[in-house]
Tab-separated table of C-alpha atoms and ligand atoms in Angstrom:
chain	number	residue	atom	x	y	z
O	1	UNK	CA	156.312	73.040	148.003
O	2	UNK	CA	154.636	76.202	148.694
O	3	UNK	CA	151.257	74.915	146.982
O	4	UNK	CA	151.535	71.627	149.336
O	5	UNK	CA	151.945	74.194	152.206
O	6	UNK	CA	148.940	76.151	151.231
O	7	UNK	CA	146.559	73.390	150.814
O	8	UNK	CA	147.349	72.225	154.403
O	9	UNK	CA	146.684	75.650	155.710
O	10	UNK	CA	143.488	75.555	153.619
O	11	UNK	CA	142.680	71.820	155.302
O	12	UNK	CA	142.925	73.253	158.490
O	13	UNK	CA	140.870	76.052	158.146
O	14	UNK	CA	138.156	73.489	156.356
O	15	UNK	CA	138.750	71.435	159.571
O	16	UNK	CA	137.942	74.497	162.289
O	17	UNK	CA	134.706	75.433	160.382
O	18	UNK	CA	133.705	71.993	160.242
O	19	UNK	CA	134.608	71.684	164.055
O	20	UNK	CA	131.978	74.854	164.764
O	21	UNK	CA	129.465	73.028	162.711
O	22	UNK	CA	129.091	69.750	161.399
O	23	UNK	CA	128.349	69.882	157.030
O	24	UNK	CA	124.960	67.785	158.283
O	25	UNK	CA	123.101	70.881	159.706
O	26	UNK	CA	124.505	74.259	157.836
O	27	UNK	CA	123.058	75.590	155.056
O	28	UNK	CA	125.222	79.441	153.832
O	29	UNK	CA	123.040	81.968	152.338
O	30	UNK	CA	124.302	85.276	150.361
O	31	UNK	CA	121.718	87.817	150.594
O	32	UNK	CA	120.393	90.501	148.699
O	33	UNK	CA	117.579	91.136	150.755
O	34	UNK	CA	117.514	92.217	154.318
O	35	UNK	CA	117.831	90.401	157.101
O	36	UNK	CA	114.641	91.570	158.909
O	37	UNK	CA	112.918	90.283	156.328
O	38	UNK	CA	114.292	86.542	155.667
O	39	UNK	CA	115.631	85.780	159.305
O	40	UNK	CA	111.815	84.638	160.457
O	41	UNK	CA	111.886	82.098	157.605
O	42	UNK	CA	115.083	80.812	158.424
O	43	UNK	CA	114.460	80.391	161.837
O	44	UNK	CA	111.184	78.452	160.846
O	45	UNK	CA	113.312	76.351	158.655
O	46	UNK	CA	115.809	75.823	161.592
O	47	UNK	CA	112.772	74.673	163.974
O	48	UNK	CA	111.190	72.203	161.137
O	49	UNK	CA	114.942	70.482	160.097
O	50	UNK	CA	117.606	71.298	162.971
O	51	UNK	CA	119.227	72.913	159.698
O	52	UNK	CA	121.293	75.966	161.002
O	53	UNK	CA	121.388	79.095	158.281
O	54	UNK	CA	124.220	81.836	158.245
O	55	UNK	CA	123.872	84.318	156.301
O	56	UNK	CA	126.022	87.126	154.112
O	57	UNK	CA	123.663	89.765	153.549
O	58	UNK	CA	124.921	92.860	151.086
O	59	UNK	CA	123.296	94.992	149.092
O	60	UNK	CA	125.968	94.587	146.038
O	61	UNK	CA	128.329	92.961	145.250
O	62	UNK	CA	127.470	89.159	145.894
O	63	UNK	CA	127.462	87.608	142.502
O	64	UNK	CA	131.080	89.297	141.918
O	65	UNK	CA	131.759	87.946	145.119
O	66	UNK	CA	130.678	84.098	144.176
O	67	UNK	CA	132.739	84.853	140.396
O	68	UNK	CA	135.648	85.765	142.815
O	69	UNK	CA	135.683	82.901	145.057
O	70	UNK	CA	135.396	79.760	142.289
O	71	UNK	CA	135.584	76.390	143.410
O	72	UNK	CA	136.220	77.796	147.110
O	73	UNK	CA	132.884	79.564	147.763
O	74	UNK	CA	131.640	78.779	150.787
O	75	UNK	CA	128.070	79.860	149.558
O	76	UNK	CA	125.034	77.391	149.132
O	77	UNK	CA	122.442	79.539	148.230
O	78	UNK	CA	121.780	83.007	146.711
O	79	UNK	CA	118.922	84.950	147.738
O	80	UNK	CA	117.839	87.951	145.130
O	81	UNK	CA	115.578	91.146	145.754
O	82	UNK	CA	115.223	91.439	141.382
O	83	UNK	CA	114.930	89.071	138.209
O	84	UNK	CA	118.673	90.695	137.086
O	85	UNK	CA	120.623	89.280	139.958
O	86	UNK	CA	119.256	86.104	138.976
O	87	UNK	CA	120.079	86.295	135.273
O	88	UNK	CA	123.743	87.690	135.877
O	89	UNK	CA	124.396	85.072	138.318
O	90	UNK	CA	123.029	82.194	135.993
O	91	UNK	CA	125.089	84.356	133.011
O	92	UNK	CA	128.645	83.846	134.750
O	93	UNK	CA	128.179	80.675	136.042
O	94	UNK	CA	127.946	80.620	139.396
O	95	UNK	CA	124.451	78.619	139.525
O	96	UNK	CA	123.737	75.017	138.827
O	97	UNK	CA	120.382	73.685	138.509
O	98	UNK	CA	118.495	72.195	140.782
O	99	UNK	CA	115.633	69.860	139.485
O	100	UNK	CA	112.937	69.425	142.190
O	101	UNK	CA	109.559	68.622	141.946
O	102	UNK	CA	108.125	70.501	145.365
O	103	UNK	CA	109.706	73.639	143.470
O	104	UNK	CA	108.130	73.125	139.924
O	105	UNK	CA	104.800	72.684	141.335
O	106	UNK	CA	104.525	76.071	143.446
O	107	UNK	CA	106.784	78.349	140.988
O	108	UNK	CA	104.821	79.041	137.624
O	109	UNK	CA	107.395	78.442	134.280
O	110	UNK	CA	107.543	81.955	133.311
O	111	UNK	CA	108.766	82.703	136.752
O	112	UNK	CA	111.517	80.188	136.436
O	113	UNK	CA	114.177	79.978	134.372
O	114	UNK	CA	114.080	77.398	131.551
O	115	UNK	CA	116.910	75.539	132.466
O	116	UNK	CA	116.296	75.081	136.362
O	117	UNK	CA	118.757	77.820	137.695
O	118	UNK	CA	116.767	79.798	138.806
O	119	UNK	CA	113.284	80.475	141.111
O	120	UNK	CA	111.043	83.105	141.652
O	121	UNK	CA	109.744	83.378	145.579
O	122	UNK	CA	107.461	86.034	145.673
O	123	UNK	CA	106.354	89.090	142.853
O	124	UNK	CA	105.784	92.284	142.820
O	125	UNK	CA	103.438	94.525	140.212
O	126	UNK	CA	104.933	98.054	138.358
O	127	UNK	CA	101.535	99.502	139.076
O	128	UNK	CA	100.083	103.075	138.835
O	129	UNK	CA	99.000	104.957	141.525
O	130	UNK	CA	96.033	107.514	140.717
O	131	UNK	CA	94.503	110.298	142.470
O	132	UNK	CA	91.539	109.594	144.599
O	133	UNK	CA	90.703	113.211	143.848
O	134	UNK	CA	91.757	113.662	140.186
O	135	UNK	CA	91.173	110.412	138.609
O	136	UNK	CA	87.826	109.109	138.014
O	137	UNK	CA	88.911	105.967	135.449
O	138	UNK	CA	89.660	102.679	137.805
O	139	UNK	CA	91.107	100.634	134.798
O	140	UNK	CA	94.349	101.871	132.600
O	141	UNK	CA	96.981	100.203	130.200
O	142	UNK	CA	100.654	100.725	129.671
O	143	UNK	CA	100.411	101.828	126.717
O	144	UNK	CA	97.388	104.875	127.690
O	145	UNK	CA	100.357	106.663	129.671
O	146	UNK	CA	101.479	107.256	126.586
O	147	UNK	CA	98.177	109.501	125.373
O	148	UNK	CA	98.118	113.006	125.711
O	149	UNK	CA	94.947	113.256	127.644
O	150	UNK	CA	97.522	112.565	130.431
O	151	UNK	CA	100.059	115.705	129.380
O	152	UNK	CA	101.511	117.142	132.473
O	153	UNK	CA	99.724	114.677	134.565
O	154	UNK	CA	102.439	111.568	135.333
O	155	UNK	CA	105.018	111.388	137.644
O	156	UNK	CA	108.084	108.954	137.673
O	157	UNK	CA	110.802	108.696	139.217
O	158	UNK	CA	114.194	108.384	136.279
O	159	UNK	CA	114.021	106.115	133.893
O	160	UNK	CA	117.050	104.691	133.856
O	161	UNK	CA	116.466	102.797	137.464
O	162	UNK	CA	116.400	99.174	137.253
O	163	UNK	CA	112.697	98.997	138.364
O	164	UNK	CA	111.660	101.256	135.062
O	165	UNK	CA	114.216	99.573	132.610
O	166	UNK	CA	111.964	96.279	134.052
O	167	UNK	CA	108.731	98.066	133.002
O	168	UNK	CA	110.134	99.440	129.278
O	169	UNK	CA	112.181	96.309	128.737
O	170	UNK	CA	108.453	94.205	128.846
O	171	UNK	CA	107.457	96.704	126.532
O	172	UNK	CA	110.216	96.095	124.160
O	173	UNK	CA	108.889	92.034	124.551
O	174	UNK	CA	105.738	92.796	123.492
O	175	UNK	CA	105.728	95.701	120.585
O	176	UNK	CA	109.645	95.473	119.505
O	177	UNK	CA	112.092	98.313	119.883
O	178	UNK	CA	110.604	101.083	117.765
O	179	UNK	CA	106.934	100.910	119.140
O	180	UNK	CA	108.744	100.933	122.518
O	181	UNK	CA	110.372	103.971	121.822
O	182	UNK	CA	107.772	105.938	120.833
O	183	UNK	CA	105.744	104.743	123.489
O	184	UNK	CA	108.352	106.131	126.049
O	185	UNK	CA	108.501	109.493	124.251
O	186	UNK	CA	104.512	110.051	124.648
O	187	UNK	CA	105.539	109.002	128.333
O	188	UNK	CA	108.138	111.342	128.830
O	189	UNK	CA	106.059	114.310	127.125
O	190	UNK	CA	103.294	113.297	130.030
O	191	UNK	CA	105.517	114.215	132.895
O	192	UNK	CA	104.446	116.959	134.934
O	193	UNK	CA	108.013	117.544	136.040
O	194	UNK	CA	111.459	116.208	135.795
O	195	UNK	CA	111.633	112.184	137.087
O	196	UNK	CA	113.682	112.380	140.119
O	197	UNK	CA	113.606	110.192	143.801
O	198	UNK	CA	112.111	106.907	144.413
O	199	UNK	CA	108.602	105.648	144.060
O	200	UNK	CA	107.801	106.685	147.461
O	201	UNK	CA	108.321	110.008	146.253
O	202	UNK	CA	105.993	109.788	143.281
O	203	UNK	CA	103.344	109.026	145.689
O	204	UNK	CA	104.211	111.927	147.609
O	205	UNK	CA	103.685	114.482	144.655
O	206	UNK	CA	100.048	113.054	144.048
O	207	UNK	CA	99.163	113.849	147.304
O	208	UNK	CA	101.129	117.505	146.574
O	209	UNK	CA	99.297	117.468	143.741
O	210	UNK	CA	101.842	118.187	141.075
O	211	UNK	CA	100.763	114.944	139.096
O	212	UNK	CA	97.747	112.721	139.162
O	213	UNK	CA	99.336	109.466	137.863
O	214	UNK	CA	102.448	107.964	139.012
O	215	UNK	CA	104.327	105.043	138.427
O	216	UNK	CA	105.558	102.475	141.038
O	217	UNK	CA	105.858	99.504	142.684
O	218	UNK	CA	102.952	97.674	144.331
O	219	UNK	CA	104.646	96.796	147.734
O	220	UNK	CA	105.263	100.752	148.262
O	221	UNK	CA	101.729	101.109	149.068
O	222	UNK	CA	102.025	98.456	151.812
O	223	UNK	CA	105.345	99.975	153.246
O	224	UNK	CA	103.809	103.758	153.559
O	225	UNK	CA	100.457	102.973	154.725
O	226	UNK	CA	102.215	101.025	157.353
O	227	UNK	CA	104.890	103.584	158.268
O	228	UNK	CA	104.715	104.657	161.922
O	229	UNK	CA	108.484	106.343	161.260
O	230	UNK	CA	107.050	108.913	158.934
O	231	UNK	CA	103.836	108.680	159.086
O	232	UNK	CA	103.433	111.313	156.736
O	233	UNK	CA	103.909	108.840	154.217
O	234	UNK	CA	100.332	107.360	155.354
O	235	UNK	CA	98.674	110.524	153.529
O	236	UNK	CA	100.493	110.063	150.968
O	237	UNK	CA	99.435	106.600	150.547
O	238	UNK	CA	95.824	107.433	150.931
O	239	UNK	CA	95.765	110.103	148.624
O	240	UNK	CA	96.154	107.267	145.461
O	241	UNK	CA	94.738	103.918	144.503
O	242	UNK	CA	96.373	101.210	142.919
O	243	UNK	CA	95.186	100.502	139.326
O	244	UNK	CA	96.736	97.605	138.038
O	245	UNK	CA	97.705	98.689	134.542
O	246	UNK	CA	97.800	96.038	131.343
O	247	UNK	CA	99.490	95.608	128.557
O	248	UNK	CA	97.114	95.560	125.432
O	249	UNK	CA	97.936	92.466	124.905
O	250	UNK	CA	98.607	90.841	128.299
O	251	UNK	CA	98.495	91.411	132.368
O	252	UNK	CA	100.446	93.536	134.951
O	253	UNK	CA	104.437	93.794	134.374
O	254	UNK	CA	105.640	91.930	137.273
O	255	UNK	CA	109.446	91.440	138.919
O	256	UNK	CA	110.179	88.736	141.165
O	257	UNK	CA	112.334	88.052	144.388
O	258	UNK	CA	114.290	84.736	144.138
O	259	UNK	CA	117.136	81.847	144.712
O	260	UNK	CA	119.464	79.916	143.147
O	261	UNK	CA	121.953	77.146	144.292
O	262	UNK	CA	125.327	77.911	144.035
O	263	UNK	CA	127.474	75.930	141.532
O	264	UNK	CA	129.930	75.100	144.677
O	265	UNK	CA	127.365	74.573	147.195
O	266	UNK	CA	129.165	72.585	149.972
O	267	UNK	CA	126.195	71.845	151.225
O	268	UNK	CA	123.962	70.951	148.055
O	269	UNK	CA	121.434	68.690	149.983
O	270	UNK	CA	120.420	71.047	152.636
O	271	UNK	CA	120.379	73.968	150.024
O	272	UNK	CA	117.753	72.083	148.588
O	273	UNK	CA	115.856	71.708	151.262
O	274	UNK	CA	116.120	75.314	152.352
O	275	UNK	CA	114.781	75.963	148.882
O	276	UNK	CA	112.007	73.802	148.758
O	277	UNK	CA	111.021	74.850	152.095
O	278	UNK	CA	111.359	78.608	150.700
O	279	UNK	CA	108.991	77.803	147.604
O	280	UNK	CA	106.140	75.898	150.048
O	281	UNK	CA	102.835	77.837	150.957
O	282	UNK	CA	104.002	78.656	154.054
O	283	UNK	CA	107.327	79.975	153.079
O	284	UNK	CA	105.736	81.602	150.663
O	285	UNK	CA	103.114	83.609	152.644
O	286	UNK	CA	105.772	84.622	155.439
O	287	UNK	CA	107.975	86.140	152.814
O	288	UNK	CA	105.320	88.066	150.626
O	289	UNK	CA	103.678	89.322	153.974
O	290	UNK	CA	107.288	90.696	155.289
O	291	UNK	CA	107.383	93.141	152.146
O	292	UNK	CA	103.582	93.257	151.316
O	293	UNK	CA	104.770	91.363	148.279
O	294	UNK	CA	102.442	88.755	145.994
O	295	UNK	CA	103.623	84.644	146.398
O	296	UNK	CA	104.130	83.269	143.171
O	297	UNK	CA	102.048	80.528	143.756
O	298	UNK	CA	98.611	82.094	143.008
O	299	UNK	CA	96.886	79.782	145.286
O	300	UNK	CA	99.254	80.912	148.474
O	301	UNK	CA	96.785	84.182	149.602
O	302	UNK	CA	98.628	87.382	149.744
O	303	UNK	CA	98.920	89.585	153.088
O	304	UNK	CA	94.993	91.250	153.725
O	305	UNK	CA	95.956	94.781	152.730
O	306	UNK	CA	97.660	93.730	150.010
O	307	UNK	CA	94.418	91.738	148.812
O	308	UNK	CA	92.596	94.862	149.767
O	309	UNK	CA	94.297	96.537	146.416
O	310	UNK	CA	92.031	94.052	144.037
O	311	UNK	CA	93.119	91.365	142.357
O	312	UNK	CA	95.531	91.773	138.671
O	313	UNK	CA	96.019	89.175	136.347
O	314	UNK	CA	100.181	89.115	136.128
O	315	UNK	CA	101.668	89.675	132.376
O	316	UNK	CA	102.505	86.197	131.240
O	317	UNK	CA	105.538	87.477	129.970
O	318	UNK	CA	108.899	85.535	131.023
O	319	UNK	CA	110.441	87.223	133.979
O	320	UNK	CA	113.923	86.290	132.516
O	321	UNK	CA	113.003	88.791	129.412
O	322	UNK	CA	112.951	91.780	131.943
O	323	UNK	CA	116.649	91.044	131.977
O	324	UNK	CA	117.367	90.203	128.279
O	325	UNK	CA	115.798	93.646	127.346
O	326	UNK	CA	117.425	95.898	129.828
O	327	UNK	CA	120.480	97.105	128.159
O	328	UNK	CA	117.920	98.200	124.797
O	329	UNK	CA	115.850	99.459	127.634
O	330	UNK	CA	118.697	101.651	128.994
O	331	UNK	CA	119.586	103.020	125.401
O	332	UNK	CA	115.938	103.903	125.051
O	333	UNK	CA	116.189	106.000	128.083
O	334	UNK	CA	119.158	107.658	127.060
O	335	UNK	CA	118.107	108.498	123.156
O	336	UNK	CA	114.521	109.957	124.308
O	337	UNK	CA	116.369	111.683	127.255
O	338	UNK	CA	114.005	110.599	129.542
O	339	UNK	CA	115.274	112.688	132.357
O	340	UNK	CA	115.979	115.376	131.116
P	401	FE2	FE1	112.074	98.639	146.086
């Protein structure tokens, strides 16, 4: 009695939100990444389909949120700022794969997960930022940071932040745990001082100089030398160069941004349009320009001061092991005590 009850309650709220909008021309996004940055896409999408997008945007909690809701998620699609989202959402099973040609073609396999549940959008390099002043070399790999020529001379911030466990776990990939560890011991005997803040404020203690290396994202550059906020942060920028580190055996350590369709998507056909229109060249170019990101098509250009960095060949690496290595990554961290 009570269960007949409830599902009439349920029809009629099914019935209002239908009345607002008719299931032809909504698409419902959850959001990881800010709205400043995806609303001009979305209201591109809107002007090319008549396909209306609402969006959830959080900064945790979304995934638990989709596990929570089951069968009755209203969600369609899931929007990521990191490779982990991706991977936990696929892990508890609130994806479903989504097997379009228009998305293949523009997202390259090891930026993709192997069974179609997930999509990389747009990539970002774990670069090094050297001294103009200090630093004469314009080419470095991973694995130098680990030499003592550098003693004293790095900066990071801790290592147990997801965007460093991203960096160590591709190291694990590549050499296995052991050769990983000691690798991030001759790292952590490089610091010039104890890894604390962001990567922001790596950049600013080159410019201070306390270090002459320091590790961090490439979009940081973008953000800082465009900061009319704190413009401070414009020195800061300009005291460093990018150099795009390699692995000895491979390219750049990258991370992505991406999407994934819901496994209750109520509105499975225009999710996949959103996301095919999301993984075009234009889509593609908006997106990485917002954040001074890389597309993940290598033929979509990237934004001109991003460009202006130099080109990097990325680590061919899948994405998807960034994620399968973090937890070793994490007890790495802990056993070398990184920061202390
Ligand atoms: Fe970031």
């Amino acid at each position: 009695m009570l269960n007949a009850r409830r599902s009439v309650i349920s029809f009629a709220a099914l019935a209002m939100l239908c009345a607002s909008a008719s299931a032809a021309d909504v698409v419902n996004v959850y959001s990881y990444r800010q709205p400043a940055l995806i609303d001009p896409l979305l209201a591109k999408f809107k002007a090319e389909t008549g396909i209306e997008v609402r969006v959830v945007f959080a900064e945790n909690g979304l995934v638990e949120r989709m596990v929570q809701e089951g069968a009755n998620s209203p969600v369609d699609v899931l929007l990521t700022a990191d490779v982990g989202r991706l991977v936990e959402a696929a892990d508890r099973g609130v994806a479903q794969p989504v097997s379009s040609e228009a998305i293949h073609a523009k997202v390259p396999a090891n930026l993709r997960d192997e069974k179609d549940q997930w999509f990389g959008l747009t990539m970002r390099g774990r670069v090094v930022y050297a001294s103009n002043d200090r630093v004469k070399q314009d080419a470095i790999t991973y694995e130098e940071l680990a030499d003592p020529k550098w003693k004293g001379k790095i900066c990071t911030r801790p290592g147990n932040h997801p965007y460093n466990l991203g960096l160590i776990a591709a190291m694990i990939a590549h050499k296995g745990e052991a050769a990983a560890k000691t690798w991030l011991e001759g790292l952590k005997a490089n610091l010039a001082v104890k890894p604390a803040g962001n990567d922001r404020a790596q950049a600013k203690s080159v410019f201070a100089g306390e270090c002459d290396l320091a590790i961090a994202n490439t979009y940081y550059m973008g953000l800082m030398l465009t900061n009319e906020k704190e413009p401070e942060q414009k020195d800061w920028a300009k005291s460093a160069r990018i150099l795009f580190p390699t692995f000895q055996e491979g390219g750049t350590s990258v991370n992505i941004s991406g999407m994934l369709l819901a496994k209750n998507a109520p509105n499975k056909d225009n999710a996949i349009k959103l996301m095919e229109f999301l993984a075009s060249d234009e889509a593609q170019k908006i997106y990485a320009e917002g954040n001074f990101e890389y597309p993940v098509d290598p033929k979509v250009p990237a934004a001109e001061i991003v460009r202006s960095w130099g080109s990097f060949t990325p680590d061919s690496l899948h994405v998807a092991d960034l994620a399968k290595y973090q937890a070793q990554a994490s007890k790495l961290v802990d056993e070398v005590q990184y920061n202390d």
